[in-house]
């Protein structure tokens, strides 16, 4: 099955610092997506990177994809307290998403 | 535009009882998905509807779970009878038919089976 595995599991940083999370998966994919979940809320789609793309930017987010290593990274630059959340990578294939366990990111004001 | 809504937000039931969860997708979204996150585990796919048809229910854990999407609008997920291991957060998501994978999630229903 396609499953993302994020690393590290928990990250605590100061406001203004950058946060980097990694994700690995096991099989071929159509695309890889990152989602954020704030406490008690649903998952919010952040960014999608297709299998033929290597890097993508969206605002303060930068995602990379290395299909040869079956890995992806999400970088949040100039973090804010509002970025405190759980972040999940998910691989898309066979019309479904396969999620990793998630990273808990805490941004200290 | 309203997002995906789910009802109830929380449900606490006893083992052996029945619970029905409801999901209202974004209007016009043909794809509807159910996912579940059990405590400490990753979010797992349960099933996928395209309009009123079940496209893939390979993630459904067993026959105690029944999902429907009558008329291709809202969907229900019934658990009967509920067991302790069914506790978790049930998410619903929807997407346009050719959205390429981006899914819009509801806030989830937290189910606790005692």
Short mmCIF file of N, CA and C in Angstrom, two decimals, chain B residues 28-100:
data_model
loop_
_atom_site.label_atom_id
_atom_site.label_comp_id
_atom_site.label_asym_id
_atom_site.label_seq_id
_atom_site.Cartn_x
_atom_site.Cartn_y
_atom_site.Cartn_z
N UNK B 28 -21.94 19.79 -5.80
CA UNK B 28 -21.33 19.59 -7.11
C UNK B 28 -20.15 18.63 -7.12
N UNK B 29 -19.70 18.24 -5.94
CA UNK B 29 -18.60 17.28 -5.88
C UNK B 29 -19.13 15.86 -6.04
N UNK B 30 -18.71 15.19 -7.09
CA UNK B 30 -19.18 13.84 -7.34
C UNK B 30 -18.48 12.80 -6.47
N UNK B 31 -17.21 13.07 -6.14
CA UNK B 31 -16.45 12.11 -5.34
C UNK B 31 -16.69 12.36 -3.86
N UNK B 32 -16.95 11.30 -3.13
CA UNK B 32 -17.09 11.39 -1.69
C UNK B 32 -16.33 10.24 -1.07
N UNK B 33 -15.55 10.57 -0.06
CA UNK B 33 -14.68 9.58 0.58
C UNK B 33 -14.96 9.55 2.08
N UNK B 34 -14.77 8.38 2.66
CA UNK B 34 -14.75 8.24 4.11
C UNK B 34 -13.37 7.73 4.52
N UNK B 35 -12.84 8.34 5.57
CA UNK B 35 -11.56 7.93 6.16
C UNK B 35 -11.77 7.79 7.67
N UNK B 36 -10.85 7.10 8.30
CA UNK B 36 -10.94 6.93 9.76
C UNK B 36 -9.55 7.01 10.37
N UNK B 37 -9.49 7.66 11.53
CA UNK B 37 -8.24 7.66 12.28
C UNK B 37 -8.51 7.07 13.65
N UNK B 38 -7.92 5.92 13.85
CA UNK B 38 -8.00 5.29 15.16
C UNK B 38 -6.84 5.83 15.98
N UNK B 39 -7.04 5.94 17.30
CA UNK B 39 -6.04 6.53 18.19
C UNK B 39 -4.64 5.98 17.94
N UNK B 40 -3.72 6.91 17.69
CA UNK B 40 -2.32 6.53 17.54
C UNK B 40 -1.94 5.96 16.19
N UNK B 41 -2.93 5.83 15.33
CA UNK B 41 -2.64 5.27 14.00
C UNK B 41 -2.82 6.32 12.91
N UNK B 42 -2.45 5.96 11.71
CA UNK B 42 -2.60 6.92 10.62
C UNK B 42 -4.04 6.93 10.10
N UNK B 43 -4.36 7.96 9.37
CA UNK B 43 -5.68 8.09 8.75
C UNK B 43 -5.79 7.06 7.64
N UNK B 44 -6.86 6.26 7.72
CA UNK B 44 -7.02 5.16 6.77
C UNK B 44 -8.24 5.36 5.89
N UNK B 45 -8.11 5.04 4.64
CA UNK B 45 -9.20 5.07 3.68
C UNK B 45 -10.22 4.00 4.02
N UNK B 46 -11.50 4.37 3.93
CA UNK B 46 -12.57 3.39 4.12
C UNK B 46 -13.27 3.08 2.80
N UNK B 47 -13.82 4.12 2.17
CA UNK B 47 -14.47 3.87 0.89
C UNK B 47 -14.63 5.14 0.09
N UNK B 48 -15.02 4.95 -1.17
CA UNK B 48 -15.12 6.02 -2.14
C UNK B 48 -16.40 5.87 -2.96
N UNK B 49 -17.17 6.95 -3.00
CA UNK B 49 -18.36 7.03 -3.86
C UNK B 49 -18.07 7.94 -5.04
N UNK B 50 -18.61 7.59 -6.19
CA UNK B 50 -18.74 8.53 -7.28
C UNK B 50 -20.24 8.66 -7.51
N UNK B 51 -20.71 9.85 -7.25
CA UNK B 51 -22.16 10.08 -7.20
C UNK B 51 -22.75 9.06 -6.23
N UNK B 52 -23.75 8.29 -6.65
CA UNK B 52 -24.38 7.36 -5.70
C UNK B 52 -23.73 5.98 -5.71
N UNK B 53 -22.76 5.76 -6.56
CA UNK B 53 -22.16 4.44 -6.71
C UNK B 53 -20.90 4.26 -5.87
N UNK B 54 -20.83 3.11 -5.22
CA UNK B 54 -19.61 2.78 -4.49
C UNK B 54 -18.55 2.35 -5.49
N UNK B 55 -17.47 3.11 -5.56
CA UNK B 55 -16.39 2.77 -6.46
C UNK B 55 -15.38 1.82 -5.82
N UNK B 56 -15.18 2.01 -4.54
CA UNK B 56 -14.16 1.23 -3.85
C UNK B 56 -14.49 1.20 -2.37
N UNK B 57 -14.79 0.05 -1.86
CA UNK B 57 -15.06 -0.08 -0.42
C UNK B 57 -14.07 -1.05 0.22
N UNK B 58 -12.92 -1.16 -0.38
CA UNK B 58 -11.92 -2.11 0.10
C UNK B 58 -11.35 -1.76 1.47
N UNK B 59 -11.53 -0.53 1.90
CA UNK B 59 -11.01 -0.13 3.21
C UNK B 59 -11.98 -0.36 4.36
N UNK B 60 -13.19 -0.76 4.06
CA UNK B 60 -14.17 -0.99 5.12
C UNK B 60 -13.69 -2.17 5.97
N UNK B 61 -13.64 -1.99 7.30
CA UNK B 61 -13.02 -3.01 8.15
C UNK B 61 -13.80 -4.33 8.21
N UNK B 62 -15.10 -4.27 8.17
CA UNK B 62 -15.90 -5.50 8.24
C UNK B 62 -17.36 -5.17 7.91
N UNK B 63 -18.20 -6.18 7.94
CA UNK B 63 -19.59 -5.97 7.52
C UNK B 63 -20.46 -5.29 8.57
N UNK B 64 -19.86 -4.85 9.66
CA UNK B 64 -20.63 -4.04 10.60
C UNK B 64 -20.74 -2.59 10.12
N UNK B 65 -19.99 -2.26 9.10
CA UNK B 65 -19.98 -0.91 8.55
C UNK B 65 -20.77 -0.89 7.25
N UNK B 66 -21.70 0.07 7.14
CA UNK B 66 -22.49 0.19 5.92
C UNK B 66 -22.56 1.66 5.52
N UNK B 67 -22.14 1.95 4.31
CA UNK B 67 -22.18 3.32 3.82
C UNK B 67 -23.17 3.42 2.67
N UNK B 68 -23.85 4.56 2.64
CA UNK B 68 -24.81 4.81 1.57
C UNK B 68 -24.69 6.25 1.11
N UNK B 69 -25.10 6.46 -0.13
CA UNK B 69 -25.13 7.82 -0.67
C UNK B 69 -26.31 7.92 -1.63
N UNK B 70 -27.46 7.91 -1.06
CA UNK B 70 -28.68 7.93 -1.84
C UNK B 70 -28.81 9.24 -2.60
N UNK B 71 -29.08 9.15 -3.89
CA UNK B 71 -29.25 10.35 -4.69
C UNK B 71 -27.96 11.06 -5.02
N UNK B 72 -26.86 10.51 -4.58
CA UNK B 72 -25.58 11.12 -4.91
C UNK B 72 -25.28 12.43 -4.21
N UNK B 73 -26.00 12.69 -3.12
CA UNK B 73 -25.72 13.94 -2.39
C UNK B 73 -25.02 13.61 -1.08
N UNK B 74 -25.76 13.63 0.03
CA UNK B 74 -25.10 13.35 1.31
C UNK B 74 -24.87 11.84 1.45
N UNK B 75 -24.02 11.50 2.39
CA UNK B 75 -23.71 10.10 2.65
C UNK B 75 -23.86 9.81 4.13
N UNK B 76 -24.20 8.57 4.41
CA UNK B 76 -24.24 8.11 5.80
C UNK B 76 -23.32 6.91 5.96
N UNK B 77 -22.78 6.78 7.14
CA UNK B 77 -21.95 5.64 7.50
C UNK B 77 -22.51 5.08 8.80
N UNK B 78 -23.03 3.87 8.71
CA UNK B 78 -23.65 3.24 9.88
C UNK B 78 -22.74 2.16 10.43
N UNK B 79 -22.61 2.14 11.73
CA UNK B 79 -21.85 1.10 12.40
C UNK B 79 -22.83 0.34 13.29
N UNK B 80 -22.99 -0.97 13.01
CA UNK B 80 -23.98 -1.75 13.71
C UNK B 80 -23.57 -3.23 13.77
N UNK B 81 -23.36 -3.79 14.93
CA UNK B 81 -23.25 -3.14 16.23
C UNK B 81 -21.84 -2.59 16.44
N UNK B 82 -21.74 -1.50 17.17
CA UNK B 82 -20.43 -0.89 17.41
C UNK B 82 -19.61 -1.71 18.39
N UNK B 83 -18.31 -1.75 18.14
CA UNK B 83 -17.36 -2.42 19.02
C UNK B 83 -16.35 -1.39 19.53
N UNK B 84 -15.64 -1.76 20.58
CA UNK B 84 -14.69 -0.83 21.21
C UNK B 84 -13.65 -0.32 20.21
N UNK B 85 -13.19 -1.20 19.32
CA UNK B 85 -12.13 -0.82 18.39
C UNK B 85 -12.61 0.10 17.28
N UNK B 86 -13.91 0.39 17.25
CA UNK B 86 -14.43 1.32 16.26
C UNK B 86 -14.22 2.78 16.68
N UNK B 87 -13.80 2.98 17.90
CA UNK B 87 -13.57 4.34 18.40
C UNK B 87 -12.49 5.02 17.56
N UNK B 88 -12.73 6.30 17.27
CA UNK B 88 -11.78 7.05 16.48
C UNK B 88 -12.45 8.26 15.87
N UNK B 89 -11.77 8.90 14.97
CA UNK B 89 -12.33 10.06 14.27
C UNK B 89 -12.61 9.66 12.83
N UNK B 90 -13.83 9.89 12.40
CA UNK B 90 -14.25 9.54 11.05
C UNK B 90 -14.34 10.81 10.22
N UNK B 91 -13.56 10.84 9.18
CA UNK B 91 -13.52 12.00 8.30
C UNK B 91 -14.23 11.68 6.99
N UNK B 92 -14.88 12.70 6.48
CA UNK B 92 -15.47 12.64 5.16
C UNK B 92 -14.76 13.67 4.30
N UNK B 93 -14.59 13.37 3.04
CA UNK B 93 -13.96 14.31 2.12
C UNK B 93 -14.68 14.24 0.78
N UNK B 94 -14.62 15.33 0.04
CA UNK B 94 -15.21 15.33 -1.29
C UNK B 94 -14.27 16.01 -2.27
N UNK B 95 -14.46 15.70 -3.52
CA UNK B 95 -13.67 16.34 -4.57
C UNK B 95 -14.46 16.34 -5.87
N UNK B 96 -14.05 17.21 -6.75
CA UNK B 96 -14.66 17.23 -8.08
C UNK B 96 -14.19 16.00 -8.84
N UNK B 97 -14.92 15.67 -9.87
CA UNK B 97 -14.65 14.41 -10.57
C UNK B 97 -13.24 14.36 -11.14
N UNK B 98 -12.78 15.50 -11.67
CA UNK B 98 -11.45 15.51 -12.27
C UNK B 98 -10.52 16.42 -11.49
N UNK B 99 -10.62 16.38 -10.18
CA UNK B 99 -9.83 17.29 -9.35
C UNK B 99 -8.37 16.89 -9.27
N UNK B 100 -8.03 15.71 -9.67
CA UNK B 100 -6.63 15.31 -9.66
C UNK B 100 -6.10 14.97 -8.29
#
